[in-house]
């Protein structure tokens, strides 16, 4: 028992000193578990996030936009891949994680349970959803677990490109015809509040925050990050000439921040619990890809084994 | 001559565009993340080739034409792709077999186009050839994996080959336009391509333990703008935004 305590103290001392924890280092079981949960959920968010945007690839309005969107969704698959690999270093397989996703045991970012109904939604997702994700992820580049932090550095670079691309789509629409401007406003109306929900529950309802701060998984609280996002985003919306759908929104000179209205937390929890507009469709799509792909993965494995066996046969013959 | 060159560029670009579209439908739904990424990559390369051909086509056509007006605003009968590339993503075996047949043909076609007297076409071909070699490596490897994998994968691939191989004859049917392009030193000699195509395909079939289908080549006329029933649906998806919101910048 005392030895365990000693190890934990040393572990915490390393984190406090700003050292990175690597997969082979000793770590408390709870640290491992928390990271498996968080990294795999992050990976799932990348993969499920491909679906609402993928929904518009075949209908992208120009060749340039189509290529941009294809490349973006492909980047997300790449992010999912590094993150699954980072989680695997903690002793869980990709297969186990996928099963957790499709059985609903693992969560993913709720924002992807909202539908993409127009081309402007692709702009809004890049601008707002990637914008919110970056705020979280920049913080995570300095998290204590090495593979996660390194994955974040790479992911952040690509995400900020995606965010600019999204904003550029919005800008084009906002400066376009009345139909295009209406499309952009409608997308902002639908994605604004869900984007604010991406930072999670209010601090007083977020039980994991304290431990996460101690382990440097979190350096700022949900409410601090949400405020940061709002403060950055409002001037961008103003530049677009679009109206943020919050009548209570206003600059507070004293605080040096925007004040904003109350988030609909009932909606938040409903979507988290699986009752959002597209939760069922997203899981069904991932389940279908997994099931349809089973025979393909089996074939690749069988072929590799046959090839290996032939090699061995050849060697023994010589 | 200008019209012929324009139509020839459409023919070259349409194969890549329609196949690129079919692959783009799969993005996010692949059998494994790695294959999802690879197929999306191929789709991206194909759309890159489309942009090369259509930008040039817009220049040739002149006036208001752009790569997008050419890509999004033609009627179905004005598309000149081969019927093979519009075939649906029935399962991964169909995706791979369709890709493999196209890649073998396209690599050979591009190798000749690199020598085209038209410098623009030659330049697009040089870039596209590099990409297509990679695509062919990918699709041939998967032909072998699926053909010589499990019993199920073998059966599925054989079924896909049986369905799709009969569309490959269209690649080698020389239209009057292609004949003219060949004679002018701009286009390719399809007969030469056919011999090399047959060789590569038979060799990969052997390695993949796939039997050459006995069924006859299908009577198809995609190169004349007469398509399968599937193209209309592809185009209603592909052209949706440009048709629903005409004359706008995106």
Tab-separated table of N, CA, C and O in Angstrom, chain A residues 1-19 21 26-29 31 211 214-215:
chain	number	residue	atom	x	y	z
A	1	UNK	N	0.833	-1.201	0.000
A	1	UNK	CA	0.000	0.000	0.000
A	1	UNK	C	0.875	1.261	0.000
A	1	UNK	O	0.704	2.150	-0.823
A	2	UNK	N	1.876	1.235	0.924
A	2	UNK	CA	2.708	2.438	1.016
A	2	UNK	C	3.546	2.606	-0.246
A	2	UNK	O	3.816	3.717	-0.682
A	3	UNK	N	3.913	1.457	-0.826
A	3	UNK	CA	4.688	1.531	-2.066
A	3	UNK	C	3.856	2.194	-3.176
A	3	UNK	O	4.348	3.026	-3.938
A	4	UNK	N	2.579	1.787	-3.217
A	4	UNK	CA	1.646	2.346	-4.198
A	4	UNK	C	1.536	3.861	-4.021
A	4	UNK	O	1.604	4.618	-4.971
A	5	UNK	N	1.412	4.272	-2.764
A	5	UNK	CA	1.276	5.702	-2.473
A	5	UNK	C	2.523	6.444	-2.962
A	5	UNK	O	2.463	7.476	-3.621
A	6	UNK	N	3.633	5.822	-2.662
A	6	UNK	CA	4.894	6.403	-3.071
A	6	UNK	C	4.968	6.609	-4.595
A	6	UNK	O	5.346	7.663	-5.084
A	7	UNK	N	4.571	5.564	-5.304
A	7	UNK	CA	4.575	5.654	-6.776
A	7	UNK	C	3.658	6.767	-7.261
A	7	UNK	O	3.992	7.521	-8.160
A	8	UNK	N	2.494	6.833	-6.642
A	8	UNK	CA	1.533	7.868	-7.056
A	8	UNK	C	2.077	9.264	-6.806
A	8	UNK	O	1.895	10.159	-7.614
A	9	UNK	N	2.757	9.399	-5.668
A	9	UNK	CA	3.331	10.716	-5.350
A	9	UNK	C	4.402	11.088	-6.376
A	9	UNK	O	4.455	12.212	-6.862
A	10	UNK	N	5.220	10.099	-6.672
A	10	UNK	CA	6.288	10.361	-7.655
A	10	UNK	C	5.693	10.712	-9.016
A	10	UNK	O	6.185	11.589	-9.714
A	11	UNK	N	4.624	9.991	-9.354
A	11	UNK	CA	3.948	10.216	-10.632
A	11	UNK	C	3.413	11.649	-10.698
A	11	UNK	O	3.639	12.367	-11.671
A	12	UNK	N	2.749	12.044	-9.613
A	12	UNK	CA	2.189	13.398	-9.587
A	12	UNK	C	3.312	14.435	-9.640
A	12	UNK	O	3.179	15.468	-10.309
A	13	UNK	N	4.426	14.124	-8.970
A	13	UNK	CA	5.554	15.065	-8.969
A	13	UNK	C	6.085	15.256	-10.392
A	13	UNK	O	6.438	16.364	-10.799
A	14	UNK	N	6.100	14.166	-11.161
A	14	UNK	CA	6.562	14.280	-12.552
A	14	UNK	C	5.628	15.187	-13.351
A	14	UNK	O	6.078	16.017	-14.137
A	15	UNK	N	4.337	14.970	-13.159
A	15	UNK	CA	3.368	15.808	-13.888
A	15	UNK	C	3.517	17.267	-13.468
A	15	UNK	O	3.558	18.168	-14.320
A	16	UNK	N	3.660	17.471	-12.158
A	16	UNK	CA	3.792	18.855	-11.672
A	16	UNK	C	5.034	19.523	-12.245
A	16	UNK	O	5.043	20.720	-12.503
A	17	UNK	N	6.066	18.718	-12.466
A	17	UNK	CA	7.309	19.276	-13.012
A	17	UNK	C	7.217	19.468	-14.526
A	17	UNK	O	8.182	19.881	-15.175
A	18	UNK	N	6.051	19.117	-15.095
A	18	UNK	CA	5.853	19.330	-16.528
A	18	UNK	C	6.434	18.217	-17.383
A	18	UNK	O	6.573	18.373	-18.603
A	19	UNK	N	6.754	17.073	-16.772
A	19	UNK	CA	7.279	15.961	-17.577
A	19	UNK	C	6.135	15.270	-18.309
A	19	UNK	O	5.008	15.242	-17.837
A	21	UNK	N	4.292	11.890	-19.618
A	21	UNK	CA	4.160	10.483	-19.252
A	21	UNK	C	4.118	9.677	-20.550
A	21	UNK	O	3.372	10.007	-21.467
A	26	UNK	N	5.209	3.838	-15.435
A	26	UNK	CA	4.166	3.470	-14.470
A	26	UNK	C	3.132	4.588	-14.429
A	26	UNK	O	3.484	5.778	-14.538
A	27	UNK	N	1.867	4.216	-14.306
A	27	UNK	CA	0.819	5.233	-14.142
A	27	UNK	C	-0.308	4.654	-13.300
A	27	UNK	O	-0.530	3.437	-13.314
A	28	UNK	N	-1.020	5.494	-12.551
A	28	UNK	CA	-2.136	4.986	-11.763
A	28	UNK	C	-3.199	4.401	-12.692
A	28	UNK	O	-3.401	4.905	-13.802
A	29	UNK	N	-3.864	3.348	-12.207
A	29	UNK	CA	-4.885	2.690	-13.031
A	29	UNK	C	-5.939	3.703	-13.494
A	29	UNK	O	-6.419	3.645	-14.624
A	31	UNK	N	-5.556	6.876	-14.086
A	31	UNK	CA	-4.986	7.733	-15.144
A	31	UNK	C	-5.102	7.009	-16.486
A	31	UNK	O	-5.528	7.570	-17.495
A	211	UNK	N	-9.920	16.449	-11.067
A	211	UNK	CA	-8.886	15.444	-11.304
A	211	UNK	C	-8.168	15.708	-12.627
A	211	UNK	O	-6.964	15.575	-12.731
A	214	UNK	N	-5.592	18.340	-12.303
A	214	UNK	CA	-4.418	17.829	-11.591
A	214	UNK	C	-3.500	17.066	-12.549
A	214	UNK	O	-2.278	17.134	-12.453
A	215	UNK	N	-4.092	16.327	-13.464
A	215	UNK	CA	-3.292	15.550	-14.424
A	215	UNK	C	-2.971	16.336	-15.698
A	215	UNK	O	-2.468	15.781	-16.661
